[in-house]
């Protein structure tokens, strides 16, 4: 790390501020500063870094060779696209389009890239992340016309589609002795794999090849198939009935993605699958047995607040309604929730629900009627009534909610609640979810708990448990990132117990972040991933839910960068 020279930074930023005052004013931006925790989350790199894109020569921009342009594009998608968007139109971060950047000029842009800003722009240069040459390169790069990645339509999808084992050649009954309900699908982020682990024996069943950095695993309504989607938009369909569960179909539905689910309504079980892409901004409905793409729908359109066109509205969470043959599709940048009726794919009916930006992830309440999704940059939770296909409420919470799927339990005073943690603060918000019997508390934050700190990604409990687990893997304090907080839901006035999960795993200090508590089917064990770098030891840690003591540590050379893990039964039945 280079030493940060505060005097030099202050002088440079002051000089740049004078120059900025003389430059054309940018449109007012009401967004809050980016936290360190959110920066870690957003700057995770994009698969688009390696995609060939056309360079549109702008005569007003500083000259760049093709090699320089390609390097700038690679750095941008590795470091910047998560905050500023693929097309540089702005998302969490501000817009970086030429109409803004050309007026600033190379020298001013270099100052902000090198030293950062109080509003949350990282100090890429003084932190040692970028060299002075890289800073100069990026200052020139963001003055160029943004390159647009290629589109990905039906022809491109079908070129990647493979039916490895046709439905007629798959088993007609379960061909193994595994307790399928208690299998865990664990993401091995950097190797492009998932580990299927027997929750009873704690042994690895199979390491299955998938796309890069699998974001989620979802389970078909029948519980037979696992669908996983990588950040590179590759979907793998895994058959748990096979003697050794493995892939039976795969497809890419774009160039970058996060979400997948399958139809769950009565009469449509296992019939369809759906996936949403970050690029191109679209969702795809597929055959549930083969992944054959059936219908592609773009999400480009107008934002809910300023009513202006957005060319890059990424699809975040998708869930299947248990009440109707509908998918609930959440679109980040426009802040819209789309309720997609899948009964007639030719004459698709889509109900558009205005919510708030930027929609991210969420989960069902205990009744599975209401879906609660974080509009993280608006600091709100949007509540969708899946029975009525309409918005039930917008609930104000704290800074940058990140619920994962959230957590459901019965509060001793306020009745049924759903909980979310936050990336930007230590708060855990408890929202009342029972408009029938506890109307006075419904869709209100009835209590705020104080966790260890910001940087939370997942929160979890179980109907058979009295514990609520809150991770903080993105907290900059290593001690906090290596542990989890546990609240007693029967006594929420008590401070949480802190479990030193990484220490229990024998992972050296400075390594390992604890991520995603996940229960087994019985609800008496909680699994945690100890996420270390590729060249470091990772592990899975199993804790006894009753005693809060270490039960088992699962280590294997094949468990490289484990992150998310999903119990089959709990995922199938939305138990959280």
Coordinates of C-alpha atoms in Angstrom, one line a residue:
X1 CA 0.0 0.0 0.0
X2 CA 1.2 3.5 -0.8
X3 CA 1.2 6.1 1.9
X4 CA -1.8 8.5 1.6
X5 CA -0.5 12.1 1.4
X6 CA -3.4 14.1 2.9
X7 CA -2.0 17.5 2.2
X8 CA -1.3 16.7 -1.4
X9 CA -4.8 15.2 -1.7
X10 CA -6.5 18.2 -0.2
X11 CA -4.6 20.6 -2.4
X12 CA -5.3 18.6 -5.6
X13 CA -9.0 18.3 -4.8
X14 CA -9.2 22.0 -3.9
X15 CA -7.7 22.8 -7.3
X16 CA -10.0 20.4 -9.0
X17 CA -13.0 21.9 -7.3
X18 CA -12.2 25.3 -8.6
X19 CA -11.9 23.9 -12.1
X20 CA -15.2 22.0 -11.6
X21 CA -17.0 25.1 -10.6
X22 CA -16.0 26.6 -13.9
X23 CA -17.1 23.5 -15.9
X24 CA -20.7 22.8 -17.0
X25 CA -22.7 21.8 -14.0
X26 CA -23.9 18.2 -13.7
X27 CA -27.5 17.4 -12.8
X28 CA -28.1 17.5 -9.0
X29 CA -27.7 14.0 -7.5
X30 CA -29.5 13.2 -4.3
X31 CA -27.8 9.9 -3.6
X32 CA -26.0 9.2 -0.4
X33 CA -22.2 8.5 -0.1
X34 CA -21.0 5.0 -0.9
X35 CA -19.8 3.1 2.1
X36 CA -16.7 1.0 2.2
X37 CA -18.9 -2.0 2.8
X38 CA -21.0 -1.3 -0.3
X39 CA -17.9 -0.6 -2.4
X40 CA -16.7 -4.1 -1.6
X41 CA -20.0 -5.4 -2.7
X42 CA -20.3 -3.4 -5.9
X43 CA -16.7 -3.7 -7.1
X44 CA -16.8 -7.4 -7.4
X45 CA -15.8 -7.5 -11.1
X46 CA -18.0 -8.1 -14.1
X47 CA -17.8 -11.0 -16.6
X48 CA -18.1 -8.3 -19.3
X49 CA -14.4 -7.4 -18.7
X50 CA -13.4 -10.1 -21.2
X51 CA -16.1 -9.4 -23.8
X52 CA -14.9 -7.9 -27.1
X53 CA -16.5 -4.5 -27.7
X54 CA -16.3 -1.9 -30.5
X55 CA -14.3 1.3 -29.9
X56 CA -16.2 4.3 -31.2
X57 CA -13.5 7.0 -31.9
X58 CA -14.6 10.3 -30.4
X59 CA -12.6 13.2 -32.0
X60 CA -13.1 15.4 -28.9
X61 CA -11.7 12.7 -26.5
X62 CA -8.0 12.2 -25.7
X63 CA -6.4 9.8 -28.1
X64 CA -6.1 6.2 -27.1
X65 CA -4.6 3.2 -28.9
X66 CA -6.7 0.1 -29.2
X67 CA -4.5 -1.6 -26.6
X68 CA -5.0 1.3 -24.2
X69 CA -8.7 1.3 -24.8
X70 CA -9.0 -2.5 -24.2
X71 CA -7.0 -2.2 -21.0
X72 CA -9.2 0.7 -19.8
X73 CA -12.3 -1.3 -20.6
X74 CA -11.0 -4.3 -18.6
X75 CA -10.2 -2.1 -15.6
X76 CA -13.6 -0.4 -15.8
X77 CA -15.6 -3.6 -15.8
X78 CA -13.4 -5.0 -13.0
X79 CA -13.6 -2.0 -10.8
X80 CA -16.2 0.5 -11.8
X81 CA -19.2 -1.0 -13.7
X82 CA -21.0 -2.2 -10.5
X83 CA -21.4 1.4 -9.3
X84 CA -21.4 3.4 -12.5
X85 CA -23.2 0.9 -14.9
X86 CA -22.2 -0.9 -18.0
X87 CA -23.1 2.1 -20.2
X88 CA -21.7 4.6 -17.6
X89 CA -25.2 6.1 -17.1
X90 CA -24.8 5.9 -13.3
X91 CA -26.3 3.6 -10.7
X92 CA -24.9 3.6 -7.2
X93 CA -22.2 5.9 -8.6
X94 CA -22.6 9.0 -10.7
X95 CA -22.9 9.1 -14.5
X96 CA -19.5 9.1 -16.4
X97 CA -20.7 9.8 -19.9
X98 CA -18.7 12.1 -22.2
X99 CA -21.1 15.0 -22.0
X100 CA -19.9 15.2 -18.3
X101 CA -16.4 13.9 -18.4
X102 CA -15.1 15.9 -21.5
X103 CA -16.0 19.1 -19.7
X104 CA -13.9 18.1 -16.7
X105 CA -10.8 17.2 -18.6
X106 CA -8.0 14.6 -18.0
X107 CA -6.2 16.4 -15.2
X108 CA -9.3 17.0 -13.0
X109 CA -10.5 13.4 -13.6
X110 CA -7.1 12.1 -12.6
X111 CA -7.3 13.9 -9.2
X112 CA -10.7 12.3 -8.4
X113 CA -9.6 8.8 -9.6
X114 CA -6.4 9.0 -7.6
X115 CA -7.6 10.6 -4.4
X116 CA -11.3 9.7 -4.3
X117 CA -14.0 12.0 -2.8
X118 CA -15.8 12.4 0.5
X119 CA -19.0 11.3 -1.4
X120 CA -17.7 7.8 -1.6
X121 CA -15.5 7.6 -4.7
X122 CA -12.6 5.3 -3.7
X123 CA -9.0 6.6 -3.7
X124 CA -7.9 4.2 -6.4
X125 CA -4.4 5.7 -6.8
X126 CA -3.3 6.4 -3.3
X127 CA -4.6 3.0 -2.1
X128 CA -2.3 1.3 -4.5
X129 CA -5.1 -0.3 -6.5
X130 CA -4.1 1.6 -9.6
X131 CA -0.7 3.0 -10.7
X132 CA -0.3 6.6 -11.9
X133 CA -0.2 5.2 -15.4
X134 CA -3.5 3.4 -14.8
X135 CA -5.1 6.5 -13.3
X136 CA -4.1 8.5 -16.4
X137 CA -5.4 5.7 -18.6
X138 CA -8.8 5.7 -16.9
X139 CA -9.1 9.5 -16.9
X140 CA -8.8 9.3 -20.7
X141 CA -10.9 6.2 -21.0
X142 CA -14.0 7.6 -19.3
X143 CA -13.9 10.6 -21.8
X144 CA -14.4 8.1 -24.7
X145 CA -17.8 7.0 -26.0
X146 CA -18.9 4.1 -23.7
X147 CA -18.6 0.8 -25.7
X148 CA -21.8 -1.2 -25.7
X149 CA -21.5 -4.9 -25.1
X150 CA -23.2 -7.1 -27.8
X151 CA -26.9 -8.0 -27.4
X152 CA -27.8 -11.6 -26.7
X153 CA -30.9 -12.8 -28.4
X154 CA -32.6 -16.2 -29.2
X155 CA -29.9 -17.2 -31.8
X156 CA -27.1 -16.6 -29.3
X157 CA -28.9 -18.4 -26.5
X158 CA -29.7 -21.5 -28.6
X159 CA -26.1 -21.6 -29.7
X160 CA -25.1 -22.2 -26.0
X161 CA -28.0 -24.5 -25.1
X162 CA -27.1 -28.1 -24.4
X163 CA -29.4 -31.0 -23.2
X164 CA -26.8 -33.3 -21.7
X165 CA -29.3 -35.9 -20.6
X166 CA -32.7 -35.7 -22.4
X167 CA -35.7 -36.1 -20.1
X168 CA -36.6 -39.5 -21.6
X169 CA -33.2 -40.8 -20.6
X170 CA -33.2 -39.5 -17.0
X171 CA -34.1 -41.8 -14.1
X172 CA -37.8 -42.6 -13.5
X173 CA -37.1 -42.9 -9.8
X174 CA -34.4 -41.8 -7.3
X175 CA -31.2 -43.8 -8.1
X176 CA -29.2 -42.9 -5.0
X177 CA -29.5 -43.3 -1.2
X178 CA -28.9 -39.6 -0.3
X179 CA -31.4 -37.7 1.8
X180 CA -32.0 -35.2 -0.9
X181 CA -34.0 -32.9 1.3
X182 CA -30.8 -32.3 3.4
X183 CA -28.3 -31.8 0.6
X184 CA -26.5 -28.4 0.4
X185 CA -25.7 -26.7 -2.9
X186 CA -22.5 -24.7 -2.1
X187 CA -21.1 -22.1 -4.5
X188 CA -17.4 -22.5 -5.2
X189 CA -17.1 -18.9 -6.5
X190 CA -13.8 -18.6 -8.3
X191 CA -13.6 -22.2 -9.8
X192 CA -17.0 -22.0 -11.5
X193 CA -18.5 -24.9 -9.6
X194 CA -20.9 -25.9 -7.0
X195 CA -20.3 -28.6 -4.3
X196 CA -23.2 -30.8 -3.5
X197 CA -22.7 -31.8 0.1
X198 CA -24.6 -34.5 2.1
X199 CA -26.0 -32.6 5.1
X200 CA -26.3 -35.9 7.1
X201 CA -22.7 -37.2 6.6
X202 CA -21.0 -33.9 5.8
X203 CA -19.3 -35.5 2.8
X204 CA -19.0 -34.0 -0.7
X205 CA -21.3 -35.9 -3.1
X206 CA -20.1 -34.2 -6.3
X207 CA -18.3 -31.1 -7.6
X208 CA -20.5 -29.9 -10.5
X209 CA -19.1 -27.7 -13.2
X210 CA -21.1 -24.5 -13.6
X211 CA -20.7 -20.9 -14.7
X212 CA -18.4 -18.4 -12.9
X213 CA -19.3 -17.2 -9.4
X214 CA -22.7 -18.9 -9.1
X215 CA -25.0 -16.3 -7.5
X216 CA -27.8 -18.5 -6.3
X217 CA -29.2 -22.0 -6.3
X218 CA -32.9 -22.5 -6.7
X219 CA -34.9 -25.8 -6.5
X220 CA -37.8 -26.9 -8.6
X221 CA -41.2 -27.2 -7.1
X222 CA -40.9 -31.0 -7.0
X223 CA -37.5 -30.8 -5.3
X224 CA -35.8 -32.9 -7.9
X225 CA -33.8 -30.3 -9.8
X226 CA -31.4 -27.7 -8.7
X227 CA -31.0 -24.6 -11.0
X228 CA -27.8 -22.5 -10.5
X229 CA -26.9 -19.3 -12.3
X230 CA -23.4 -17.8 -12.6
X231 CA -22.5 -14.2 -12.9
X232 CA -21.5 -15.0 -16.5
X233 CA -25.3 -15.8 -17.1
X234 CA -24.7 -19.6 -17.5
X235 CA -27.5 -21.7 -16.0
X236 CA -26.9 -25.3 -15.0
X237 CA -29.8 -27.8 -14.3
X238 CA -28.7 -30.5 -11.9
X239 CA -30.7 -33.8 -11.5
X240 CA -30.7 -35.0 -7.8
X241 CA -32.2 -38.3 -8.8
X242 CA -29.1 -39.5 -10.7
X243 CA -26.8 -42.0 -9.0
X244 CA -24.3 -39.2 -8.7
X245 CA -26.3 -35.9 -9.1
X246 CA -24.9 -33.9 -12.1
X247 CA -25.8 -31.6 -14.9
X248 CA -28.6 -32.6 -17.3
X249 CA -28.9 -29.2 -19.2
X250 CA -27.3 -25.8 -19.5
X251 CA -27.6 -22.5 -21.3
X252 CA -26.3 -18.9 -21.3
X253 CA -29.0 -16.3 -21.2
X254 CA -26.8 -13.3 -21.6
X255 CA -23.4 -12.0 -20.7
X256 CA -24.0 -11.2 -17.0
X257 CA -26.8 -12.3 -14.7
X258 CA -27.9 -13.0 -11.1
X259 CA -31.3 -14.6 -10.9
X260 CA -33.2 -17.8 -11.7
X261 CA -36.3 -19.6 -10.5
X262 CA -38.9 -22.1 -11.6
X263 CA -42.7 -22.2 -11.8
X264 CA -44.4 -23.3 -8.5
X265 CA -48.2 -22.6 -9.0
X266 CA -50.5 -25.6 -8.9
X267 CA -50.6 -27.3 -12.3
X268 CA -47.4 -25.7 -13.4
X269 CA -44.9 -27.4 -11.1
X270 CA -41.5 -27.9 -12.9
X271 CA -43.0 -26.7 -16.2
X272 CA -41.1 -23.5 -16.7
X273 CA -37.9 -21.8 -15.6
X274 CA -37.1 -18.1 -15.7
X275 CA -33.8 -16.2 -15.5
X276 CA -32.9 -12.5 -15.5
X277 CA -29.9 -10.8 -17.0
X278 CA -27.8 -7.8 -16.0
X279 CA -26.6 -7.6 -19.6
X280 CA -28.5 -7.4 -21.8
X281 CA -31.2 -6.1 -19.6
X282 CA -33.9 -8.7 -20.1
X283 CA -35.5 -11.9 -18.7
X284 CA -35.9 -15.2 -20.4
X285 CA -38.6 -17.9 -19.8
X286 CA -37.5 -21.4 -20.6
X287 CA -38.8 -25.0 -20.7
X288 CA -38.5 -26.4 -17.2
X289 CA -37.3 -29.8 -18.3
X290 CA -34.7 -28.8 -20.9
X291 CA -33.9 -25.1 -20.5
X292 CA -35.0 -24.5 -24.1
X293 CA -35.5 -20.7 -24.4
X294 CA -39.1 -19.9 -25.1
X295 CA -39.6 -16.1 -24.6
X296 CA -37.2 -13.2 -24.1
X297 CA -38.5 -9.9 -22.7
X298 CA -36.5 -6.6 -22.5
X299 CA -36.6 -4.5 -19.4
X300 CA -35.4 -1.2 -20.9
X301 CA -37.8 1.6 -20.1
X302 CA -38.7 4.6 -17.9
X303 CA -37.7 5.0 -14.3
X304 CA -40.4 5.2 -11.6
X305 CA -39.3 8.5 -10.1
X306 CA -38.0 10.9 -12.8
X307 CA -39.9 9.1 -15.6
X308 CA -36.8 9.1 -17.9
X309 CA -35.6 6.4 -20.2
X310 CA -33.0 4.0 -18.8
X311 CA -31.1 1.8 -21.3
X312 CA -29.7 -0.6 -18.7
X313 CA -32.3 -1.7 -16.1
X314 CA -30.7 -4.9 -14.7
X315 CA -32.9 -7.8 -13.5
X316 CA -32.2 -8.6 -9.9
X317 CA -34.3 -11.0 -7.8
X318 CA -36.9 -13.2 -9.4
X319 CA -39.4 -15.4 -7.4
X320 CA -42.3 -17.6 -8.4
X321 CA -45.6 -17.0 -6.8
X322 CA -47.2 -19.8 -4.8
X323 CA -50.7 -18.3 -5.3
X324 CA -50.9 -17.8 -9.1
X325 CA -49.0 -18.8 -12.3
X326 CA -46.9 -15.7 -12.0
X327 CA -43.2 -14.7 -11.7
X328 CA -42.3 -11.6 -9.7
X329 CA -39.4 -9.9 -11.6
X330 CA -37.5 -7.1 -9.9
X331 CA -35.8 -4.5 -12.1
X332 CA -33.0 -2.5 -10.4
X333 CA -32.5 0.8 -12.2
X334 CA -36.1 1.6 -13.2
X335 CA -37.4 0.6 -9.7
X336 CA -40.2 -1.5 -11.2
X337 CA -41.6 -4.8 -10.1
X338 CA -43.0 -6.9 -13.0
X339 CA -45.6 -9.5 -12.3
X340 CA -45.4 -11.9 -15.2
X341 CA -48.4 -14.2 -15.9
X342 CA -46.9 -17.3 -17.6
X343 CA -50.0 -19.1 -18.6
X344 CA -49.8 -17.9 -22.2
X345 CA -46.3 -17.2 -23.3
X346 CA -47.4 -16.0 -26.7
X347 CA -49.7 -13.4 -25.3
X348 CA -47.7 -12.6 -22.2
X349 CA -49.5 -10.5 -19.6
X350 CA -47.2 -8.3 -17.4
X351 CA -48.5 -6.2 -14.5
X352 CA -46.1 -3.3 -13.9
X353 CA -45.8 -2.2 -10.2
X354 CA -44.0 1.1 -9.5
X355 CA -41.8 0.7 -6.4
X356 CA -38.4 2.5 -5.8
X357 CA -34.8 2.3 -7.0
X358 CA -32.7 0.2 -6.9
X359 CA -34.5 -3.1 -6.4
X360 CA -32.1 -5.8 -5.4
X361 CA -33.0 -9.0 -3.4
X362 CA -35.6 -10.2 -1.0
X363 CA -37.8 -13.1 0.2
X364 CA -41.3 -14.2 1.2
X365 CA -43.0 -13.6 4.5
X366 CA -44.0 -16.7 6.4
X367 CA -47.4 -17.0 4.6
X368 CA -45.7 -16.8 1.2
X369 CA -48.3 -14.3 0.1
X370 CA -46.1 -11.2 0.5
X371 CA -42.7 -10.7 -1.2
X372 CA -40.4 -8.2 0.4
X373 CA -37.6 -6.8 -1.7
X374 CA -34.9 -4.2 -0.9
X375 CA -34.8 -1.0 -2.9
X376 CA -31.3 -0.5 -1.6
X377 CA -30.4 3.0 -2.8
X378 CA -33.8 4.3 -1.6
X379 CA -33.4 2.7 1.8
X380 CA -36.8 1.1 1.5
X381 CA -38.4 -2.3 1.4
X382 CA -41.1 -2.8 -1.2
X383 CA -43.9 -5.3 -0.3
X384 CA -45.7 -7.1 -3.1
X385 CA -49.0 -8.9 -2.5
X386 CA -48.7 -12.0 -4.7
X387 CA -52.4 -12.8 -4.2
X388 CA -53.6 -9.5 -5.5
X389 CA -50.6 -8.8 -7.8
X390 CA -50.1 -5.3 -6.4
X391 CA -47.9 -3.2 -4.2
X392 CA -48.9 -3.5 -0.5
X393 CA -46.4 -1.0 0.9
X394 CA -43.1 0.8 0.7
X395 CA -41.4 0.7 4.1
X396 CA -38.5 3.0 5.1
X397 CA -35.6 1.2 6.7
X398 CA -31.9 2.1 7.3
X399 CA -29.0 2.6 4.9
X400 CA -28.7 0.1 2.0
X401 CA -30.9 -2.8 3.1
X402 CA -29.5 -6.2 2.0
X403 CA -31.8 -9.0 3.2
X404 CA -30.7 -11.9 1.1
X405 CA -34.0 -13.7 1.5
X406 CA -34.6 -12.1 4.9
X407 CA -35.8 -14.0 8.1
X408 CA -39.3 -14.7 9.4
X409 CA -40.2 -15.2 13.0
X410 CA -42.9 -14.3 15.6
X411 CA -42.0 -11.3 17.7
X412 CA -43.0 -11.6 21.3
X413 CA -44.8 -8.2 21.2
X414 CA -45.5 -7.4 17.5
X415 CA -46.4 -10.8 16.0
X416 CA -45.0 -12.1 12.7
X417 CA -42.1 -10.1 11.4
X418 CA -39.6 -10.3 8.6
X419 CA -36.1 -9.0 9.2
X420 CA -33.4 -7.4 7.0
X421 CA -29.9 -6.4 7.7
X422 CA -28.0 -3.5 6.0
X423 CA -24.9 -3.0 4.0
X424 CA -24.5 0.6 5.2
X425 CA -25.3 0.3 8.9
X426 CA -25.3 -2.0 11.9
X427 CA -29.1 -1.9 12.1
X428 CA -31.4 -4.9 11.7
X429 CA -35.0 -3.8 10.8
X430 CA -37.9 -5.9 11.9
X431 CA -41.1 -5.3 9.8
X432 CA -44.5 -6.5 10.8
X433 CA -46.0 -8.8 8.2
X434 CA -49.5 -9.8 9.4
X435 CA -52.2 -7.4 8.1
X436 CA -54.9 -9.8 9.1
X437 CA -54.3 -10.2 12.9
X438 CA -51.8 -7.5 13.6
X439 CA -52.9 -4.7 11.3
X440 CA -51.6 -2.0 13.5
X441 CA -48.0 -3.3 13.0
X442 CA -48.2 -4.5 9.4
X443 CA -45.7 -3.0 7.0
X444 CA -44.0 -0.9 9.7
X445 CA -40.6 -1.2 11.3
X446 CA -41.6 -2.3 14.7
X447 CA -38.1 -2.6 16.1
X448 CA -34.5 -1.9 15.1
X449 CA -31.7 -4.1 16.5
X450 CA -28.0 -3.2 16.7
X451 CA -25.7 -5.7 15.1
X452 CA -21.9 -5.8 15.0
X453 CA -21.6 -3.3 12.2
X454 CA -22.3 -2.6 8.5
X455 CA -21.4 -5.0 5.7
X456 CA -24.2 -7.5 6.3
X457 CA -25.3 -9.7 3.4
X458 CA -27.4 -12.5 4.9
X459 CA -29.7 -12.9 7.9
X460 CA -31.4 -16.2 8.8
X461 CA -33.6 -18.1 11.3
X462 CA -35.9 -21.1 11.2
X463 CA -39.4 -22.0 12.4
X464 CA -37.9 -24.5 14.9
X465 CA -35.2 -22.1 16.2
X466 CA -35.2 -19.2 18.6
X467 CA -32.0 -17.8 17.1
X468 CA -31.4 -15.1 14.5
X469 CA -28.0 -15.1 12.8
X470 CA -26.5 -12.0 11.2
X471 CA -23.3 -12.1 9.1
X472 CA -21.0 -9.1 8.3
X473 CA -18.6 -10.4 5.7
X474 CA -18.1 -7.0 4.1
X475 CA -17.3 -5.1 7.3
X476 CA -13.7 -3.6 7.0
X477 CA -13.0 -4.8 10.6
X478 CA -11.5 -8.3 10.2
X479 CA -12.7 -9.4 13.6
X480 CA -16.3 -8.5 12.7
X481 CA -16.1 -10.0 9.2
X482 CA -14.8 -13.3 10.7
X483 CA -17.7 -13.7 13.2
X484 CA -21.5 -13.7 13.3
X485 CA -24.0 -12.1 15.7
X486 CA -26.7 -14.3 17.2
X487 CA -29.9 -12.8 18.6
X488 CA -32.4 -14.6 20.8
X489 CA -35.8 -13.8 19.2
X490 CA -37.6 -14.5 22.5
X491 CA -35.6 -11.8 24.2
X492 CA -34.6 -9.1 21.8
X493 CA -33.6 -6.7 24.5
X494 CA -30.5 -8.8 25.1
X495 CA -27.3 -8.2 23.3
X496 CA -26.3 -10.7 20.6
X497 CA -23.8 -13.4 21.2
X498 CA -20.8 -13.3 19.0
X499 CA -19.5 -16.6 17.5
X500 CA -15.9 -16.6 16.2
X501 CA -16.6 -18.8 13.3
X502 CA -13.3 -18.3 11.4
X503 CA -11.3 -19.0 14.6
X504 CA -13.3 -22.2 15.2
X505 CA -12.4 -23.3 11.6
X506 CA -8.7 -22.8 12.3
X507 CA -8.4 -20.1 9.6
X508 CA -5.5 -17.8 10.3
X509 CA -6.1 -14.1 11.2
X510 CA -6.4 -11.9 8.2
X511 CA -8.1 -14.6 6.2
X512 CA -11.7 -15.7 5.9
X513 CA -15.0 -13.8 5.8
X514 CA -18.1 -15.5 7.3
X515 CA -21.0 -15.5 4.9
X516 CA -24.6 -16.8 4.6
X517 CA -25.9 -18.7 7.6
X518 CA -28.0 -21.6 6.3
X519 CA -30.0 -24.2 8.3
X520 CA -30.3 -27.9 7.7
X521 CA -33.8 -29.3 7.1
X522 CA -34.3 -30.2 10.7
X523 CA -33.5 -26.7 11.9
X524 CA -31.0 -27.9 14.5
X525 CA -27.8 -27.0 12.6
X526 CA -26.6 -23.8 11.0
X527 CA -23.9 -23.9 8.3
X528 CA -21.5 -21.0 7.5
X529 CA -19.0 -20.5 4.7
X530 CA -15.6 -19.3 5.6
X531 CA -14.7 -17.4 2.4
X532 CA -11.0 -17.0 1.9
X533 CA -9.0 -16.2 -1.3
X534 CA -8.3 -18.8 -3.9
X535 CA -4.8 -19.5 -2.6
X536 CA -5.9 -19.7 1.0
X537 CA -7.8 -22.3 3.1
X538 CA -11.5 -22.0 3.2
X539 CA -14.0 -24.1 5.1
X540 CA -17.6 -24.8 6.0
X541 CA -18.5 -24.6 9.7
X542 CA -21.5 -26.3 11.2
X543 CA -22.9 -24.9 14.5
X544 CA -25.3 -26.6 16.9
X545 CA -28.3 -24.3 16.9
X546 CA -29.4 -25.2 20.5
X547 CA -26.0 -24.8 22.2
X548 CA -24.4 -22.3 19.8
X549 CA -21.2 -24.5 20.0
X550 CA -19.1 -25.8 17.2
X551 CA -20.3 -29.1 15.8
X552 CA -18.2 -29.8 12.6
X553 CA -15.6 -28.2 10.4
X554 CA -15.7 -29.3 6.7
X555 CA -12.4 -28.8 5.0
X556 CA -11.3 -30.1 1.6
X557 CA -8.8 -28.9 -1.0
X558 CA -11.8 -28.8 -3.5
X559 CA -13.7 -26.3 -1.3
X560 CA -12.2 -23.2 -3.0
X561 CA -13.8 -19.8 -2.2
X562 CA -17.1 -21.2 -0.9
X563 CA -19.7 -18.4 -0.6
X564 CA -23.5 -19.1 -0.9
X565 CA -24.9 -22.4 0.2
X566 CA -28.5 -23.5 -0.1
X567 CA -30.3 -26.4 1.7
X568 CA -32.5 -28.2 -0.8
X569 CA -35.6 -28.5 1.4
X570 CA -35.5 -25.0 2.8
X571 CA -34.9 -23.5 -0.6
X572 CA -37.6 -25.5 -2.2
X573 CA -40.2 -24.5 0.5
X574 CA -38.9 -20.9 1.1
X575 CA -38.0 -21.6 4.7
X576 CA -36.0 -18.7 6.2

